[in-house]
Structures are given as structure tokens and as C-alpha cells.
XYZ file of N, CA and C in Angstrom:
576
model
N -3.032 -18.372 -14.916
C -4.064 -17.410 -14.554
C -3.567 -16.002 -14.899
N -4.443 -15.213 -15.497
C -4.102 -13.843 -15.859
C -4.165 -12.958 -14.615
N -3.289 -11.968 -14.554
C -3.220 -11.057 -13.403
C -4.555 -10.361 -13.154
N -5.259 -9.955 -14.212
C -6.548 -9.268 -14.045
C -7.574 -10.151 -13.332
N -7.570 -11.450 -13.630
C -8.490 -12.392 -12.971
C -8.136 -12.496 -11.495
N -6.849 -12.595 -11.206
C -6.365 -12.655 -9.821
C -6.774 -11.413 -9.042
N -6.521 -10.232 -9.616
C -6.849 -8.977 -8.920
C -8.351 -8.804 -8.736
N -9.138 -9.208 -9.741
C -10.597 -9.107 -9.618
C -11.090 -9.959 -8.449
N -10.539 -11.145 -8.297
C -10.901 -12.035 -7.178
C -10.614 -11.341 -5.847
N -9.410 -10.797 -5.714
C -9.024 -10.118 -4.469
C -9.854 -8.865 -4.229
N -10.113 -8.105 -5.287
C -10.862 -6.856 -5.141
C -12.334 -7.087 -4.811
N -12.816 -8.303 -5.008
C -14.167 -8.659 -4.539
C -14.130 -9.078 -3.066
N -12.931 -9.104 -2.467
C -12.792 -9.487 -1.064
C -12.831 -10.980 -0.840
N -12.617 -11.752 -1.899
C -12.678 -13.210 -1.793
C -11.339 -13.771 -1.316
N -11.398 -14.774 -0.487
C -10.211 -15.374 0.123
C -9.361 -16.126 -0.890
N -8.094 -16.287 -0.524
C -7.151 -17.080 -1.305
C -6.808 -18.308 -0.468
N -7.172 -19.474 -0.998
C -6.920 -20.725 -0.280
C -5.475 -21.161 -0.473
N -4.852 -21.548 0.611
C -3.469 -22.014 0.586
C -3.304 -23.141 -0.433
N -2.314 -23.018 -1.333
C -2.028 -24.046 -2.322
C -2.879 -23.987 -3.576
N -3.832 -23.062 -3.645
C -4.718 -22.960 -4.807
C -4.002 -22.307 -5.990
N -4.678 -22.299 -7.133
C -4.155 -21.625 -8.323
C -3.946 -20.138 -8.034
N -4.861 -19.530 -7.275
C -4.711 -18.122 -6.898
C -3.470 -17.905 -6.033
N -3.229 -18.832 -5.128
C -2.057 -18.749 -4.258
C -0.773 -18.849 -5.090
N -0.771 -19.714 -6.080
C 0.391 -19.831 -6.966
C 0.600 -18.556 -7.773
N -0.487 -17.932 -8.217
C -0.380 -16.655 -8.946
C 0.193 -15.582 -8.025
N -0.205 -15.609 -6.763
C 0.321 -14.661 -5.796
C 1.841 -14.794 -5.688
N 2.320 -16.024 -5.651
C 3.764 -16.271 -5.577
C 4.466 -15.808 -6.860
N 3.835 -16.021 -7.998
C 4.406 -15.575 -9.273
C 4.576 -14.058 -9.279
N 3.529 -13.338 -8.865
C 3.601 -11.875 -8.819
C 4.624 -11.406 -7.793
N 4.774 -12.144 -6.701
C 5.779 -11.794 -5.695
C 7.177 -11.839 -6.292
N 7.453 -12.855 -7.085
C 8.778 -12.977 -7.692
C 9.056 -11.809 -8.639
N 8.060 -11.426 -9.414
C 8.214 -10.270 -10.309
C 8.471 -8.998 -9.489
N 7.705 -8.815 -8.417
C 7.880 -7.635 -7.562
C 9.266 -7.621 -6.923
N 9.744 -8.776 -6.492
C 11.078 -8.849 -5.895
C 12.159 -8.424 -6.887
N 12.043 -8.855 -8.139
C 13.014 -8.474 -9.160
C 13.037 -6.958 -9.361
N 11.856 -6.367 -9.453
C 11.782 -4.918 -9.707
C 12.245 -4.132 -8.484
N 11.857 -4.559 -7.283
C 12.276 -3.810 -6.091
C 13.776 -3.929 -5.846
N 14.384 -5.067 -6.181
C 15.845 -5.171 -6.075
C 16.504 -4.165 -7.016
N 15.971 -4.043 -8.226
C 16.499 -3.059 -9.178
C 16.294 -1.637 -8.653
N 15.112 -1.358 -8.134
C 14.796 -0.030 -7.591
C 15.698 0.318 -6.412
N 15.909 -0.647 -5.523
C 16.609 -0.388 -4.270
C 18.116 -0.576 -4.344
N 18.615 -1.189 -5.418
C 20.007 -1.616 -5.473
C 21.025 -0.559 -5.829
N 20.587 0.566 -6.366
C 21.523 1.629 -6.750
C 20.759 2.932 -6.892
N 21.521 4.025 -7.066
C 20.886 5.330 -7.242
C 20.148 5.387 -8.572
N 18.954 6.009 -8.545
C 18.183 6.288 -9.756
C 17.704 7.726 -9.703
N 17.643 8.364 -10.853
C 17.073 9.706 -10.929
C 15.587 9.631 -10.592
N 14.960 10.749 -10.247
C 13.513 10.722 -9.995
C 12.715 10.147 -11.165
N 13.138 10.433 -12.391
C 12.443 9.901 -13.566
C 12.583 8.386 -13.629
N 13.791 7.888 -13.348
C 14.004 6.439 -13.354
C 13.203 5.752 -12.247
N 13.109 6.409 -11.085
C 12.297 5.858 -9.987
C 10.843 5.749 -10.425
N 10.320 6.795 -11.071
C 8.930 6.752 -11.556
C 8.738 5.634 -12.578
N 9.707 5.457 -13.476
C 9.611 4.393 -14.477
C 9.604 3.009 -13.818
N 10.497 2.790 -12.865
C 10.544 1.502 -12.170
C 9.272 1.266 -11.362
N 8.785 2.298 -10.684
C 7.560 2.140 -9.903
C 6.372 1.867 -10.821
N 6.344 2.507 -11.973
C 5.276 2.244 -12.951
C 5.315 0.792 -13.419
N 6.515 0.257 -13.651
C 6.643 -1.164 -14.003
C 6.135 -2.042 -12.867
N 6.484 -1.669 -11.649
C 6.097 -2.446 -10.479
C 4.581 -2.533 -10.345
N 3.875 -1.408 -10.532
C 2.422 -1.406 -10.333
C 1.653 -1.708 -11.621
N 2.356 -1.764 -12.748
C 1.717 -2.148 -14.004
C 0.920 -1.048 -14.672
N 1.172 0.202 -14.272
C 0.498 1.346 -14.898
C 1.330 2.594 -14.616
N 1.219 3.602 -15.461
C 2.055 4.791 -15.248
C 1.624 5.595 -14.022
N 2.625 6.173 -13.355
C 2.351 7.131 -12.282
C 2.508 8.529 -12.860
N 1.885 9.490 -12.215
C 1.949 10.880 -12.651
C 3.375 11.421 -12.500
N 3.708 12.411 -13.295
C 5.051 13.011 -13.240
C 5.317 13.705 -11.905
N 4.277 13.938 -11.114
C 4.436 14.573 -9.802
C 4.719 13.568 -8.686
N 4.657 12.274 -8.989
C 4.916 11.229 -7.992
C 6.394 11.214 -7.635
N 6.680 11.021 -6.333
C 8.071 10.894 -5.893
C 8.173 9.808 -4.830
N 9.299 9.111 -4.853
C 9.565 8.036 -3.900
C 11.049 8.029 -3.592
N 11.382 7.906 -2.309
C 12.768 7.701 -1.899
C 12.931 6.228 -1.556
N 13.710 5.480 -2.349
C 13.960 4.077 -2.014
C 14.747 3.968 -0.709
N 14.767 2.816 -0.068
C 14.180 1.578 -0.562
C 12.665 1.528 -0.360
N 12.031 0.727 -1.188
C 10.593 0.480 -1.133
C 10.398 -1.015 -1.317
N 9.434 -1.582 -0.594
C 9.209 -3.026 -0.652
C 7.731 -3.335 -0.867
N 7.473 -4.320 -1.709
C 6.139 -4.868 -1.858
C 6.264 -6.313 -2.312
N 5.252 -7.112 -1.978
C 5.263 -8.506 -2.417
C 4.220 -8.748 -3.505
N 3.740 -7.671 -4.124
C 2.823 -7.789 -5.264
C 3.023 -6.590 -6.183
N 2.514 -5.436 -5.790
C 2.681 -4.212 -6.575
C 1.554 -3.921 -7.527
N 0.902 -4.946 -8.027
C -0.073 -4.759 -9.108
C -1.431 -4.234 -8.642
N -1.639 -4.098 -7.331
C -2.931 -3.612 -6.836
C -2.763 -2.309 -6.053
N -1.850 -1.454 -6.562
C -1.605 -0.129 -5.990
C -2.099 0.907 -6.979
N -2.873 1.887 -6.477
C -3.320 3.024 -7.286
C -2.811 4.285 -6.599
N -2.127 5.140 -7.354
C -1.464 6.330 -6.812
C -2.010 7.581 -7.490
N -2.388 8.585 -6.700
C -2.838 9.861 -7.235
C -1.676 10.755 -7.628
N -1.972 12.027 -7.814
C -0.968 13.031 -8.180
C -0.349 13.621 -6.918
N 0.876 14.119 -7.063
C 1.589 14.790 -5.969
C 1.723 13.915 -4.729
N 1.909 12.631 -4.926
C 2.101 11.691 -3.814
C 3.597 11.535 -3.565
N 3.982 11.520 -2.288
C 5.371 11.271 -1.899
C 5.418 10.102 -0.924
N 6.268 9.118 -1.231
C 6.487 7.959 -0.365
C 7.943 7.995 0.080
N 8.161 8.100 1.393
C 9.508 8.191 1.920
C 10.152 6.810 2.027
N 11.402 6.758 2.418
C 12.189 5.525 2.360
C 11.738 4.481 3.381
N 11.918 3.231 3.001
C 11.685 2.103 3.891
C 10.258 1.617 3.990
N 9.355 2.132 3.158
C 7.948 1.731 3.258
C 7.743 0.315 2.717
N 6.729 -0.364 3.293
C 6.389 -1.737 2.909
C 4.883 -1.798 2.631
N 4.548 -2.126 1.394
C 3.151 -2.230 0.979
C 2.841 -3.687 0.658
N 1.880 -4.264 1.367
C 1.346 -5.586 1.029
C 0.001 -5.291 0.381
N -0.005 -5.203 -0.945
C -1.131 -4.596 -1.656
C -2.091 -5.571 -2.317
N -1.987 -6.865 -2.064
C -2.871 -7.797 -2.752
C -4.342 -7.413 -2.598
N -4.748 -6.930 -1.448
C -6.132 -6.530 -1.214
C -6.498 -5.180 -1.794
N -5.515 -4.429 -2.267
C -5.743 -3.129 -2.896
C -5.344 -1.969 -2.004
N -4.487 -1.103 -2.529
C -4.095 0.132 -1.841
C -4.355 1.278 -2.799
N -5.164 2.235 -2.354
C -5.438 3.441 -3.127
C -4.946 4.627 -2.316
N -4.105 5.452 -2.941
C -3.527 6.626 -2.278
C -3.956 7.854 -3.060
N -4.674 8.763 -2.387
C -5.219 9.952 -3.021
C -4.187 11.030 -3.292
N -4.574 11.999 -4.098
C -3.713 13.123 -4.463
C -3.161 13.812 -3.216
N -1.897 14.200 -3.303
C -1.287 15.005 -2.253
C -0.906 14.264 -0.993
N -1.018 12.940 -0.973
C -0.703 12.170 0.236
C 0.807 12.094 0.452
N 1.196 12.101 1.719
C 2.589 11.962 2.133
C 2.686 10.725 3.017
N 3.564 9.806 2.662
C 3.729 8.567 3.426
C 5.123 8.605 4.047
N 5.189 8.584 5.390
C 6.454 8.717 6.106
C 7.309 7.468 6.082
N 8.558 7.647 6.535
C 9.542 6.553 6.603
C 8.948 5.299 7.239
N 9.248 4.168 6.654
C 8.964 2.852 7.242
C 7.495 2.574 7.513
N 6.603 3.271 6.844
C 5.178 2.966 7.009
C 4.881 1.586 6.428
N 3.952 0.877 7.059
C 3.522 -0.450 6.603
C 2.034 -0.373 6.273
N 1.681 -0.744 5.051
C 0.289 -0.838 4.630
C 0.049 -2.294 4.258
N -0.765 -2.996 5.065
C -0.970 -4.435 4.901
C -2.438 -4.724 4.618
N -2.705 -5.426 3.499
C -4.085 -5.667 3.075
C -4.510 -7.127 3.150
N -3.705 -7.978 3.783
C -4.064 -9.391 3.914
C -4.060 -9.808 5.377
N -5.040 -10.616 5.747
C -5.043 -11.307 7.031
C -5.012 -12.800 6.761
N -4.357 -13.549 7.643
C -4.413 -15.008 7.580
C -5.639 -15.486 8.350
N -6.068 -16.687 8.061
C -7.249 -17.252 8.712
C -7.011 -17.438 10.215
N -8.038 -17.252 10.992
C -7.956 -17.423 12.450
C -7.840 -18.894 12.815
N -8.510 -19.759 12.073
C -8.481 -21.200 12.327
C -7.068 -21.740 12.075
N -6.412 -22.303 13.093
C -5.046 -22.800 12.904
C -4.907 -23.819 11.768
N -5.972 -24.588 11.519
C -5.926 -25.586 10.446
C -5.998 -24.942 9.059
N -6.420 -23.686 8.999
C -6.548 -22.969 7.725
C -5.673 -21.712 7.719
N -4.670 -21.664 8.566
C -3.854 -20.455 8.747
C -3.207 -19.976 7.461
N -2.936 -20.868 6.518
C -2.331 -20.483 5.248
C -3.279 -19.753 4.308
N -4.593 -19.794 4.583
C -5.557 -19.064 3.761
C -5.470 -17.579 4.078
N -5.689 -16.753 3.061
C -5.575 -15.303 3.227
C -6.868 -14.609 2.840
N -7.157 -13.537 3.578
C -8.382 -12.768 3.388
C -8.023 -11.314 3.107
N -8.302 -10.835 1.878
C -7.930 -9.474 1.500
C -8.973 -8.443 1.908
N -8.509 -7.241 2.184
C -9.384 -6.086 2.394
C -8.577 -4.839 2.033
N -9.172 -3.910 1.291
C -8.416 -2.766 0.771
C -8.098 -1.714 1.835
N -7.068 -0.940 1.530
C -6.733 0.263 2.289
C -6.940 1.437 1.349
N -7.650 2.455 1.823
C -7.870 3.663 1.034
C -7.381 4.859 1.838
N -6.464 5.603 1.247
C -5.906 6.799 1.873
C -6.402 7.990 1.065
N -7.089 8.905 1.728
C -7.695 10.046 1.061
C -6.687 11.078 0.575
N -7.222 12.162 0.054
C -6.401 13.256 -0.455
C -5.742 14.001 0.705
N -4.509 14.442 0.454
C -3.760 15.286 1.394
C -3.608 14.672 2.779
N -3.543 13.355 2.842
C -3.304 12.650 4.104
C -1.800 12.617 4.352
N -1.411 12.738 5.617
C -0.012 12.597 6.011
C 0.065 11.421 6.975
N 0.814 10.398 6.577
C 1.028 9.236 7.429
C 2.441 9.339 7.989
N 2.556 9.400 9.307
C 3.842 9.572 9.959
C 4.721 8.336 9.887
N 5.987 8.535 10.228
C 6.980 7.465 10.190
C 6.567 6.296 11.078
N 6.842 5.092 10.597
C 6.619 3.845 11.333
C 5.158 3.562 11.671
N 4.235 4.203 10.988
C 2.814 3.889 11.182
C 2.485 2.589 10.463
N 1.498 1.873 10.983
C 1.007 0.643 10.365
C -0.483 0.791 10.116
N -0.907 0.514 8.889
C -2.319 0.550 8.500
C -2.711 -0.879 8.163
N -3.762 -1.393 8.798
C -4.157 -2.793 8.617
C -5.281 -2.921 7.582
N -5.593 -4.157 7.170
C -6.584 -4.377 6.116
C -7.947 -3.754 6.420
N -8.542 -3.198 5.358
C -9.901 -2.696 5.438
C -10.042 -1.276 5.939
N -8.947 -0.577 6.183
C -8.994 0.763 6.766
C -9.106 1.832 5.682
N -9.952 2.831 5.951
C -10.047 4.034 5.121
C -9.633 5.224 5.967
N -8.771 6.070 5.401
C -8.333 7.288 6.081
C -8.882 8.460 5.294
N -9.676 9.301 5.963
C -10.355 10.415 5.317
C -9.415 11.520 4.870
N -9.882 12.294 3.886
C -9.113 13.405 3.331
C -8.592 14.322 4.435
N -7.348 14.773 4.263
C -6.773 15.784 5.132
C -6.310 15.315 6.491
N -6.449 14.061 6.804
C -6.090 13.580 8.139
C -4.595 13.326 8.272
N -4.152 13.271 9.519
C -2.767 12.968 9.867
C -2.783 11.724 10.738
N -1.901 10.783 10.413
C -1.691 9.598 11.245
C -0.341 9.789 11.931
N -0.342 9.844 13.247
C 0.870 10.113 14.007
C 1.908 9.011 13.816
N 3.167 9.385 13.977
C 4.264 8.431 13.871
C 4.041 7.280 14.847
N 4.278 6.071 14.385
C 4.174 4.878 15.223
C 2.772 4.378 15.483
N 1.768 5.026 14.936
C 0.382 4.607 15.155
C 0.108 3.271 14.473
N -0.831 2.517 15.050
C -1.338 1.302 14.421
C -2.819 1.533 14.168
N -3.170 1.707 12.900
C -4.529 2.091 12.525
C -5.324 0.827 12.221
N -6.300 0.538 13.089
C -7.087 -0.690 12.981
C -8.538 -0.433 12.590
N -8.922 0.849 12.498
C -10.287 1.184 12.087
C -10.267 2.476 11.287
N -11.360 2.763 10.604
C -11.436 3.938 9.743
C -11.167 5.212 10.534
N -10.551 6.187 9.832
C -10.240 7.488 10.411
C -11.018 8.524 9.599
N -11.809 9.385 10.259
C -12.564 10.383 9.504
C -11.657 11.450 8.896
N -12.233 12.302 8.071
C -11.489 13.381 7.429
C -11.065 14.436 8.453
N -9.923 15.053 8.176
C -9.444 16.232 8.902
C -9.321 16.041 10.407
N -8.676 14.942 10.796
C -8.375 14.705 12.203
C -6.925 14.239 12.314
N -6.412 14.281 13.542
C -5.128 13.671 13.855
C -5.436 12.433 14.673
N -4.884 11.292 14.237
C -5.091 10.030 14.949
C -3.727 9.461 15.317
N -3.635 8.882 16.512
C -2.386 8.294 16.936
C -2.603 7.266 18.018
N -1.553 6.516 18.313
C -1.590 5.523 19.376
C -1.716 4.113 18.849
N -1.761 3.174 19.812
C -1.865 1.749 19.498
C -2.965 1.151 20.365
N -4.136 0.851 19.829
C -4.560 1.165 18.460
C -4.834 2.662 18.326
N -4.754 3.165 17.082
C -4.932 4.596 16.835
C -6.343 5.039 17.187
N -6.401 6.210 17.810
C -7.665 6.879 18.139
C -7.553 8.326 17.705
N -8.688 8.967 17.458
C -8.675 10.379 17.097
C -8.189 11.184 18.301
N -7.169 11.995 18.072
C -6.594 12.838 19.118
C -7.214 14.221 19.085
N -7.357 14.764 17.878
C -7.989 16.088 17.744
C -8.463 16.311 16.333
N -9.377 17.257 16.198
C -9.882 17.670 14.894
C -8.957 18.741 14.357
N -8.720 18.720 13.062
C -7.905 19.743 12.420
C -8.824 20.891 12.026
N -8.513 22.053 12.548
C -9.284 23.266 12.203
C -8.726 23.792 10.875
N -9.575 23.844 9.866
C -9.146 24.279 8.540
C -9.159 25.790 8.454
N -8.102 26.365 7.866
C -8.035 27.822 7.697
C -8.930 28.202 6.524
N -9.578 29.308 6.674
C -10.460 29.834 5.609
C -9.790 31.067 5.026
N -9.292 30.931 3.805
C -8.619 32.064 3.168
C -9.510 32.698 2.152
């Protein structure tokens, strides 16, 4: 199965049945991602080398303004879209099969987890997976140890507090925190 066919299936929100051809493709992509992340995380790399390795991991070039501090972990990589001026701090884990889009100017704090797959609720079908995308808007700041679950959209300019578990959409220009995350306050924008 070609990677584009696999990603198109997931991006339509269609489930992956345990043991299916799609499930086998998922495992194949995981092995490729593991090889690249071991290379990325195993020794020092210049910022340019980090961008090159990350571009290999996601299967498309990242902008010259992209920065990442390893280690970084993913079990796919091929369904990540990154804007300009994005910074990902160390220890982040992206489960991107369902799709992760990160807008321009976003900052992702230490050890953030972005997970786009859920397993089936039915114990007899627990191995089946259900994808849903995560979309992070422009100029979003995600604090350290935050977790974003499948299907969540975070609006432009918002802040996700450290340790938050985001289980529902967050509007633009707010601070959200807690478990589960709730809007704490609106961000008052300066008018210059």
C-alpha cells in the first residue's frame, strides 16, 4: 500500500481495523519513523541537520525558520504539517496518524503529547483505531507537559497551560488550563 493511500484513508477519519492492510502499513511507517528518530535523538546535530532529519521524518521540507530541540518522538511522522517560525522543545511526542497541523509562530513546550488516535471502546475491537486530526493555530503556545487529544482545534493566539489535558476545542486568544482544560481567561490584545 502506498503511503498517500494510507494517509488519505486516515484523513477522511476512517478507522483502521486491527490486522488489516492499513494496520500493517501503519507498522511499516512506524519502523521508518523509529529509524529516523533514533538518528535525530542519538547525537548532536546542527539546526540545519535537525531540519533535514525532520523533513525526512515528515516526508516534506520544513521552512528554514523551523527549530526543534531533540529528543523528539513519533510513531508515524508522515501526517505532520508545520508552518513557519515553529519551535518544538525537547521531549515532545506526536502520534500523528490522524493528522497534526501546526500554524505559523507556534511554540510547543517540553514533553507535550499530541495524540490523534483512539482505540475502540468495544473490548472485542480494542485493537481498532479511530483517527481525528489536531489543528494548532497561528502563534499558539502550548506549555510543558500538556496533552492534546484527537479531534481538538486550538485557535490562533491561545495559550495552553503547562500540564493541561485538552479534550475539546479552544477558541482563539484565550488561556486554557486544567484537567480537563477549560478557558481560564481571555487574552487582551494590545493595539499598536
